Every structure is written in structure tokens, then in C-alpha cells.
Amino acid sequence: MERLTPAELSRFFLFEKLNEDQLQWMSEHGEVVRYPPGAVVYSADEPATCFYMLVEGRQALLKQVGDHEVEVSRTDRPGVYSGATWAWLTSAREATKSPFYGGSMRTLDESVFFRIPGEELSEVLKEWFPMAIHLLDGLFTGMRNSEAVVGQRERLSALGRLTAGLTHELNNPASAAVRATATLRERVAAMRGKLKHLASGKVDPDTLVKLTGLQEEAIEQSAKAKSGKTKHLTPLQANDLEDEFSDWCDEHGVSAGWHLAPIWVAAGLDLEWLEGLAESIPQTHLEAGLKWITYALESEQLMAEIEDATDRIATLITAAKQYSQMDRAEYQQVDVHEGINSTLVMLGEKVRNGLTLEKHYDKSLPQIPAYPAELNQVWTNLLDNAVHAMQPGGGTLSISTRADGEFALVTIKDTGPGMPADVQRRIFEPFFTTKPIGEGTGLGLDIVWRIVVNRHGGDIRVHSKPGEGAAFEIRLPLTAPPPVVS
């Protein structure tokens, strides 16, 4: 059995502070193991029995994602360690409730490792460094609990922001529908009154038939105006036409022309139509007949307003349903554009307020295998951060998609202040944030990293310079095996 001498062990940063007896113990209980390039040193489903330290060569650490492995890191630095690294911590063993490595290590070159049985190392470390072990136990527990609490707060904060935005978005069409319904009730009542007057016998049947035909003609014209089939007027032109209508009413003895004129303009009517109506019916019935037709027009316009408002509410609910993935399988083929668009709807006014939104979607991009609800968390965090970076001055938010080899590439770019290199190196670290105290938890981008890299086997990169904004590139595999269902 090949071993390292105490003197050889003392050259590694991990053992340089041990005394002679401790180095001797390590030398006697550890062994040297050699592996060829591409060898599996240990795998995720093996019991975590040994502690490994790289002596020479190059290694790669991998994590299991579904049915495939994703490389987490690689190094050739002598002294780096892995394997049963938490074997001596009681809290870690209780937290994981698993004796397995949870990941795997492979050699990239011919490599040499120093290996010690985990249980033996655990016992001797507790004996040599009891206080340090207690402190590490507490640190592990504290970090685990803090991450759980802050992670929950991060998700609740994001949910709160989205809920506030969705509530605001729903409030506008809901309020419009309520107002239109109340006005519609008044107009229908007024229309019944005018109809009673017209049908009281004072109006001859021919005039009543003409009025009914003119009413249908006006409603048809209003439908054309709503669909954009008639000439669109500028605000100034519409105002001038309203003045002409009001003058016409004054000339023909029709009261409240100022109230009728906007309805006629919205319906796409003109003076020629009014003149034709005035010639078709007796002057004595002109005002009553005109108002009866106008009430019908306004009722149609109010019903269209209610339809638009309820359509908007239905669209928002559909977007919320799409965003939450409440009726969809957890893992499936998804369209990344649907998720991004539903997230933009959920962010609502925050995205539109002072910002220019540019979307450059590659419509030929195929669906990808993913966890759609988790990807929506990615879009939420990245888009929310981009919007925050451009406040309060505003800017341009650009979202683009395209195929990049075997990956779908989503780029989210802002025109904010950008980030210096030292910040870029740390943005994916848990609890690191550049936001003021109370505004950020520092877990948003950590969650993004874990979802994209660990969960989907993808990659995320950031490109930024101070004063030039930031661009996040998210790469997600176009094909992948389905996850293992345990």
C-alpha cells in the first residue's frame, strides 16, 4: 500500500498546521490511490465512505440532474478535497439523511489522490479539534436554517411583488367593467323610456320602421368603426367633428348636443348621416328618435367596453395560470417564449413604467424539456433585477432567443449602470447582493443558478461593464432524458 510521509503531507495547505503526531496519524491511516484519465473516482449513488485530496493531476466534480450529470467544477490544484467532506459533522449527517456522495468525481488526466476512510477521519478530528467541530456543526446548522428562511422570504417577496402587480393589472379592467355596467343600466332604462314614447301611438308606423332601420344602420357603422374599417380620426379631428355635431344639434332644435356628439364620433357617424336621418323622419320626432338611436349606440359601445375589460381579465388570468403552471405536469416540453411572456404580464406595470421593451424571438426555436414553473422563477428574478437596475431613470429591456448548438439561448439585457468585474464574480454567491439593506436577500441569482445549472443541466453567464448595462445569457438543453421518478 502506497502512503504519503508526514513530511510530504505537511506540504499541502490542508495539513500544514498539523503537529508531528497528527501528520503521522494521517500518514498511517491514509493511502495513495492512482487513476487513469477519465476514471470515476466515486459516483453519486455510492456510500460516502472516503475523504479524497488531490495530490497531482486534474479532477472534475459532477452533480446528478435527472438522468444525466452536469459538471460543477474542475481543478488541478494540489490539496483540493472532496468526497465525505462532512463526515465529522453530526448536523450534516442528520440533515442529509443519506450516506451517499450525492455527486461524482472523475479524473481528466492521470491523477493521484490521498484517501482516508471517512469514519476514521471523523473520530480523530473530534478528538483533535473538539471546539472547531462544535463551531462547524453550529455553522452548518445556522447556514442551513438561514438559507431556508431567507430562501422562503425571497420567494414570498417575489410572490408579493407579482401579486401586487397582478392586482393592479386586474383592478383597471375590473373597475372599467363596473363603471360601464352601471352606465349601461342607466342607458337601457333611458332607451326603454324613449321606446315607450315612440310606441305610444304618437309616432306613425312608417316613421318607427325608419327609425328602427336607422338604428341598425348606426350600430353597423359603429361596429365598423370599432374594427378599424373606417377612417381613424386624430384627437384634433375628433374634437372638431364634435363641435360640428353640437352646432348641428343647435340648428335642428336637438338639446344636449354636447352629450350626444362624442357618441356619434365614436360610432363613426358624420354630418351626412345626420342630415339623411333628419330628412327621413318628421321634425317633431327628430329629438326623441335621435336620442333613442344614440342610447342604442352608447349601449353597444358600453357592451364593447365591458367585453374588452373582461377579455383583459381573462388574458391576465390565463397568464397567471401559465406562470404558476397550476394545471401542467412538472416536467415536460415547454415553449420558453410562453414562460417569458407570462412573466412579463405578471410583472405588469413595473415593466412598462418608463421602460422600452424589445423582444427578438426566434419563432423557429423548438420546445425544450424543462420544469416550466421553475424556469418562470428564473425569468422573474432576471427580469425583476433588470428592471431594478434601470430605475429610476428608465432604459431599454431587451429579450432575445435563438438556438445555439445543442442549447436554447435566452439573452436578457438591460441598459442599467452595469457591474464591475469584482461584482460579476460574486453575483451567483448565496446572500451576496448589491441592493440596499431590506431590498434584496442575495438569493435570487443563487436560485437562478441552481435551477438553470443544477436542475436543467444548462449554463448561465453574465456580460457587463460599468456604464454599459448587463446581459445575462441562459443556455438550456434542447434535448434531455426525462428525470428519474423516485
XYZ file of C-alpha atoms in Angstrom:
486
model
C 0.000 0.000 0.000
C 1.441 3.353 -1.070
C 1.401 6.135 1.504
C 2.488 9.739 1.869
C 5.067 10.501 4.512
C 4.381 13.114 7.232
C 6.837 15.446 5.509
C 5.026 15.064 2.175
C 1.643 15.683 3.794
C 2.856 18.852 5.501
C 3.405 20.492 2.100
C -0.341 20.586 1.424
C -2.326 23.572 2.756
C -4.839 21.215 4.343
C -2.270 19.620 6.659
C 0.416 22.305 7.052
C -0.662 23.253 10.606
C -0.812 19.710 11.994
C 1.818 18.610 14.513
C 4.109 15.626 14.009
C 1.829 13.136 15.764
C -1.168 14.245 13.739
C 0.763 14.083 10.490
C 1.949 10.598 11.466
C -1.638 9.508 12.077
C -2.724 10.836 8.682
C 0.184 9.067 7.022
C -0.665 5.742 8.668
C -4.425 5.873 8.037
C -4.418 7.319 4.564
C -3.294 5.759 1.319
C -2.301 6.891 -2.150
C -4.602 5.838 -4.993
C -3.923 6.359 -8.683
C -6.429 6.665 -11.520
C -6.077 6.847 -15.304
C -7.675 9.692 -17.303
C -11.491 9.518 -17.404
C -11.785 7.236 -14.387
C -14.717 7.513 -11.953
C -13.224 8.065 -8.503
C -16.629 7.862 -6.841
C -20.225 8.204 -8.049
C -23.338 9.836 -6.652
C -25.062 6.604 -5.664
C -22.100 5.152 -3.745
C -21.913 5.271 0.062
C -19.834 8.295 1.149
C -17.084 6.320 2.905
C -13.891 8.124 1.956
C -12.303 11.570 2.013
C -10.176 12.441 -1.057
C -7.412 15.017 -1.552
C -5.897 15.671 -4.961
C -2.116 15.144 -4.971
C -1.500 15.617 -8.683
C -3.483 15.509 -11.887
C -6.827 17.082 -12.753
C -10.319 16.300 -11.483
C -13.930 17.253 -12.272
C -16.873 17.260 -9.840
C -20.306 16.438 -11.252
C -23.870 16.609 -9.955
C -26.766 14.419 -10.964
C -29.546 16.237 -12.900
C -32.321 13.862 -13.862
C -30.719 11.060 -15.818
C -27.535 12.921 -16.698
C -24.628 14.553 -14.904
C -23.629 18.195 -15.011
C -20.066 19.308 -14.399
C -19.956 21.675 -11.427
C -16.233 22.407 -11.259
C -12.815 21.210 -12.380
C -9.377 21.859 -10.909
C -5.732 20.800 -10.964
C -4.779 22.478 -7.683
C -2.985 20.044 -5.328
C -4.651 19.831 -1.932
C -8.269 20.357 -3.000
C -10.528 17.884 -1.282
C -13.885 16.219 -1.823
C -15.824 13.075 -1.025
C -17.001 12.524 2.561
C -16.195 16.122 3.488
C -18.978 16.404 6.097
C -18.444 13.006 7.675
C -17.331 14.517 11.005
C -20.364 16.809 11.415
C -23.346 15.296 13.214
C -25.688 18.036 11.953
C -24.656 17.426 8.341
C -25.272 13.694 8.579
C -28.679 14.287 10.169
C -29.604 16.926 7.582
C -28.725 14.865 4.551
C -30.151 11.605 5.935
C -28.149 9.906 3.191
C -24.847 8.003 3.323
C -24.209 8.643 -0.388
C -21.811 11.086 -2.009
C -24.634 12.887 -3.833
C -22.275 13.717 -6.700
C -19.435 12.130 -8.570
C -15.771 12.824 -9.315
C -13.846 11.892 -12.419
C -10.265 12.324 -13.475
C -9.483 14.427 -16.522
C -5.805 13.449 -16.595
C -3.822 10.708 -14.925
C -4.341 11.628 -11.270
C -3.121 10.750 -7.788
C -5.244 11.091 -4.637
C -4.691 10.786 -0.913
C -7.610 8.821 0.538
C -8.739 8.408 4.168
C -11.775 6.443 5.448
C -14.443 8.971 6.439
C -15.441 7.409 9.761
C -11.835 7.190 10.974
C -11.239 10.812 9.987
C -14.426 11.832 11.790
C -13.367 10.281 15.087
C -9.859 11.703 15.086
C -10.985 15.216 14.155
C -13.476 15.230 17.020
C -10.652 14.237 19.334
C -8.098 16.725 17.980
C -10.354 19.727 17.373
C -13.473 19.391 19.556
C -14.165 23.128 19.672
C -13.723 23.543 15.913
C -16.078 20.642 15.263
C -18.712 22.178 17.536
C -18.333 25.518 15.769
C -18.595 23.915 12.338
C -21.631 21.948 13.465
C -23.295 25.165 14.566
C -22.205 26.985 11.418
C -23.612 24.278 9.190
C -26.915 24.260 11.062
C -27.118 28.047 11.096
C -26.361 28.373 7.388
C -28.869 25.672 6.519
C -31.586 27.294 8.611
C -30.739 30.799 7.374
C -30.795 29.714 3.755
C -34.147 28.016 4.268
C -35.682 31.078 5.956
C -34.185 33.641 3.592
C -34.950 31.460 0.588
C -38.559 31.306 1.701
C -38.551 35.080 2.201
C -37.089 35.565 -1.276
C -39.856 33.502 -2.813
C -42.530 35.223 -0.722
C -41.127 38.641 -1.652
C -41.176 37.725 -5.332
C -44.706 36.379 -4.938
C -45.734 39.581 -3.159
C -44.337 41.748 -5.943
C -46.061 39.678 -8.593
C -49.337 39.648 -6.653
C -49.251 43.420 -6.274
C -48.591 43.833 -9.980
C -51.315 41.368 -10.948
C -53.807 43.007 -8.574
C -53.086 46.397 -10.130
C -53.461 44.982 -13.622
C -56.756 43.284 -12.749
C -58.104 46.356 -10.964
C -58.091 48.542 -14.094
C -60.265 46.361 -16.362
C -62.447 45.282 -13.424
C -63.133 48.913 -12.499
C -63.818 49.746 -16.151
C -66.298 46.876 -16.388
C -68.086 48.018 -13.215
C -68.334 51.620 -14.440
C -69.524 50.557 -17.893
C -72.138 48.227 -16.389
C -73.555 50.990 -14.182
C -73.732 53.399 -17.130
C -75.233 50.717 -19.341
C -78.022 50.154 -16.844
C -78.873 53.873 -16.992
C -78.807 53.933 -20.795
C -81.009 50.871 -21.125
C -83.527 52.469 -18.755
C -83.449 55.690 -20.819
C -83.816 53.698 -24.036
C -86.889 51.959 -22.628
C -88.368 55.368 -21.827
C -87.732 56.647 -25.355
C -89.145 53.451 -26.819
C -92.291 53.888 -24.721
C -92.652 57.402 -26.060
C -92.121 56.299 -29.640
C -94.555 53.414 -29.287
C -97.259 55.453 -27.541
C -99.122 55.925 -30.801
C -97.933 59.457 -31.411
C -95.410 58.187 -33.957
C -96.771 56.704 -37.171
C -95.672 53.150 -38.035
C -93.663 54.239 -41.114
C -91.540 56.619 -39.019
C -90.997 53.922 -36.395
C -89.849 51.474 -39.065
C -87.476 54.096 -40.485
C -86.079 54.788 -37.014
C -85.513 51.079 -36.445
C -83.667 50.791 -39.751
C -81.580 53.880 -38.996
C -80.739 52.409 -35.599
C -79.479 49.187 -37.194
C -77.523 51.221 -39.732
C -75.896 53.287 -36.968
C -74.991 50.162 -34.966
C -73.464 48.576 -38.073
C -71.451 51.730 -38.688
C -70.305 51.686 -35.039
C -69.114 48.085 -35.422
C -67.058 49.092 -38.470
C -65.543 51.983 -36.542
C -64.585 49.673 -33.671
C -62.959 47.155 -36.011
C -60.949 49.899 -37.695
C -62.676 49.561 -41.071
C -63.476 53.265 -41.156
C -61.155 56.261 -41.257
C -59.373 56.836 -37.962
C -59.597 60.385 -36.668
C -56.881 62.199 -34.793
C -57.869 63.698 -31.415
C -57.982 67.165 -33.011
C -60.180 65.962 -35.885
C -62.497 64.187 -33.445
C -62.811 67.361 -31.368
C -63.636 69.446 -34.461
C -66.281 66.921 -35.530
C -67.864 67.003 -32.068
C -68.143 70.796 -32.375
C -69.815 70.389 -35.786
C -72.277 67.865 -34.347
C -73.111 70.196 -31.436
C -73.722 73.059 -33.858
C -75.936 70.810 -35.988
C -77.998 69.903 -32.905
C -78.452 73.571 -32.040
C -79.584 74.309 -35.605
C -82.114 71.449 -35.563
C -83.506 72.053 -32.090
C -81.966 68.947 -30.507
C -80.986 69.511 -26.864
C -77.858 68.169 -25.110
C -75.856 68.037 -28.316
C -72.639 68.227 -26.269
C -73.563 64.838 -24.746
C -74.634 63.166 -27.980
C -71.749 64.347 -30.160
C -68.930 62.204 -28.584
C -71.069 59.076 -29.009
C -71.668 59.824 -32.678
C -67.961 60.458 -33.267
C -67.034 57.170 -31.527
C -69.597 55.385 -33.723
C -68.011 56.763 -36.907
C -71.076 58.812 -37.941
C -70.858 62.007 -39.949
C -72.982 65.056 -40.768
C -74.222 63.468 -43.984
C -75.730 60.600 -41.998
C -77.420 63.041 -39.591
C -78.837 65.073 -42.476
C -80.232 61.890 -44.010
C -81.869 60.990 -40.704
C -83.382 64.481 -40.367
C -84.885 64.157 -43.854
C -86.303 60.692 -43.118
C -88.411 61.480 -40.058
C -90.693 64.347 -39.081
C -89.127 67.242 -37.170
C -91.497 66.639 -34.253
C -89.934 63.232 -33.636
C -86.340 64.131 -34.512
C -85.002 64.652 -30.987
C -86.746 61.611 -29.448
C -85.769 59.372 -32.347
C -82.199 60.638 -32.417
C -81.754 60.077 -28.689
C -83.292 56.604 -28.921
C -80.756 55.701 -31.600
C -77.946 57.329 -29.592
C -78.829 55.366 -26.451
C -78.648 52.169 -28.516
C -75.258 53.239 -29.876
C -73.941 54.043 -26.415
C -75.242 50.709 -25.144
C -73.303 48.929 -27.881
C -70.179 50.927 -27.021
C -70.560 50.152 -23.324
C -71.033 46.453 -24.036
C -67.883 46.532 -26.188
C -66.051 48.210 -23.309
C -67.254 45.502 -20.920
C -66.186 42.835 -23.427
C -62.726 44.391 -23.731
C -62.381 44.618 -19.943
C -63.440 41.028 -19.336
C -61.175 39.845 -22.167
C -58.306 41.659 -20.454
C -59.164 39.966 -17.149
C -59.318 36.575 -18.863
C -55.933 37.241 -20.504
C -54.396 38.120 -17.147
C -55.851 35.016 -15.514
C -54.525 32.882 -18.375
C -51.087 34.459 -17.939
C -51.192 33.837 -14.178
C -52.238 30.250 -14.816
C -49.418 29.846 -17.338
C -46.951 31.433 -14.939
C -47.902 29.203 -11.995
C -48.172 26.074 -14.205
C -51.053 25.057 -11.936
C -52.581 22.639 -14.444
C -49.468 21.271 -16.117
C -47.127 18.371 -15.476
C -43.970 19.168 -13.549
C -41.516 18.077 -16.265
C -42.461 18.441 -19.913
C -41.715 20.050 -23.267
C -42.218 23.794 -22.919
C -42.065 26.905 -25.081
C -39.665 29.358 -23.428
C -41.494 32.257 -25.096
C -44.737 31.397 -23.281
C -42.985 31.449 -19.919
C -41.216 34.751 -20.610
C -44.400 36.406 -21.882
C -46.474 35.246 -18.914
C -43.770 36.547 -16.568
C -43.845 39.940 -18.310
C -47.608 40.042 -17.822
C -47.207 39.169 -14.155
C -44.636 41.936 -13.689
C -47.157 44.251 -15.333
C -46.755 47.985 -14.839
C -43.250 47.533 -13.456
C -42.015 46.567 -16.931
C -43.948 49.317 -18.752
C -43.160 52.148 -16.344
C -40.577 54.297 -18.135
C -39.018 51.345 -19.960
C -38.780 50.359 -23.592
C -39.333 46.635 -24.092
C -37.723 44.942 -27.080
C -38.422 41.287 -27.879
C -36.475 39.435 -30.541
C -37.826 35.889 -30.503
C -36.672 33.105 -32.770
C -40.058 31.555 -33.532
C -38.367 28.503 -35.033
C -36.848 27.632 -31.648
C -38.245 24.223 -30.647
C -39.762 23.405 -27.301
C -37.321 22.259 -24.642
C -37.624 19.666 -21.849
C -37.856 21.562 -18.577
C -39.616 22.259 -15.320
C -41.769 25.206 -16.507
C -42.682 26.576 -13.066
C -39.011 26.663 -12.076
C -37.990 28.366 -15.314
C -40.581 31.046 -14.583
C -38.715 31.712 -11.327
C -35.595 32.255 -13.442
C -37.347 34.754 -15.736
C -38.916 36.507 -12.746
C -35.632 37.045 -10.919
C -33.676 38.109 -14.008
C -36.355 40.444 -15.369
C -37.028 41.962 -11.955
C -33.293 42.580 -11.452
C -33.003 44.152 -14.912
C -35.922 46.498 -14.231
C -34.472 47.418 -10.824
C -31.090 48.179 -12.417
C -32.694 50.767 -14.720
C -34.672 52.615 -12.064
C -35.481 55.425 -11.660
C -34.220 56.778 -14.961
C -35.679 54.090 -17.225
C -33.987 52.395 -20.146
C -34.358 49.545 -22.611
C -35.067 45.943 -21.643
C -34.160 43.542 -24.444
C -35.108 39.870 -24.565
C -33.894 37.629 -27.365
C -33.960 33.909 -28.082
C -32.168 31.699 -30.585
C -30.685 28.257 -30.981
C -27.019 27.915 -30.007
C -25.803 24.477 -30.975
C -27.492 21.961 -28.704
C -28.889 24.702 -26.483
C -31.663 27.279 -26.499
C -30.080 30.649 -25.745
C -32.128 33.299 -23.943
C -30.478 36.707 -23.501
C -31.898 39.303 -21.117
C -30.171 42.657 -21.429
C -30.651 45.974 -19.648
C -29.187 49.447 -20.098
C -28.541 49.994 -16.404
C -25.276 51.065 -14.746
C -23.589 47.699 -15.318
C -21.331 45.796 -12.934
C -17.604 45.882 -12.217
C -15.620 42.653 -12.547
C -15.415 42.011 -8.792
C -19.215 42.114 -8.510
C -19.679 39.845 -11.543
C -17.520 37.186 -9.898
C -19.799 37.081 -6.863
C -23.334 37.653 -8.114
C -24.242 33.953 -8.019
C -22.981 33.509 -4.448
C -25.694 32.915 -1.838
C -26.547 36.049 0.202
C -24.476 38.374 -1.995
C -26.461 41.412 -3.109
C -25.773 44.926 -4.335
C -29.231 46.156 -3.369
C -29.743 48.306 -0.256
C -30.434 46.567 3.053
C -34.012 45.385 3.165
C -34.466 45.317 -0.615
C -32.525 42.187 -1.520
C -31.802 38.845 0.101
C -28.923 37.802 -2.140
C -30.589 34.511 -3.045
C -32.346 35.467 -6.285
C -29.426 34.736 -8.593
C -28.355 31.774 -6.470
C -31.803 30.299 -7.130
C -31.401 31.113 -10.835
C -28.030 29.341 -10.931
C -29.320 26.233 -9.193
C -32.383 25.983 -11.442
C -30.509 26.548 -14.709
C -27.282 24.635 -13.975
C -28.112 22.015 -11.368
C -31.739 21.380 -12.253
C -31.697 21.657 -16.042
C -28.077 20.968 -16.941
C -27.736 24.354 -18.602
C -25.417 27.310 -18.217
C -25.721 30.988 -17.293
C -23.224 33.743 -17.984
C -23.171 37.484 -17.434
C -21.507 40.121 -19.600
C -21.287 43.599 -18.173
C -19.145 46.708 -17.947
C -19.695 49.741 -15.735
C -21.914 52.198 -17.585
C -22.841 49.726 -20.333
C -25.611 47.676 -18.751
C -25.659 43.929 -18.215
C -26.587 40.934 -20.349
C -27.446 37.531 -18.891
C -27.146 34.562 -21.247
C -29.121 31.473 -20.241
C -28.457 28.256 -22.134
C -30.896 25.381 -21.739
C -30.501 21.970 -23.413
C -32.738 21.420 -26.422
C -32.883 17.694 -25.665
C -32.555 15.785 -22.454
C -33.768 12.489 -20.993
C -36.746 12.667 -18.627
C -35.945 12.824 -14.920
C -35.845 9.713 -12.813
C -39.068 9.361 -10.834
C -38.245 8.091 -7.388
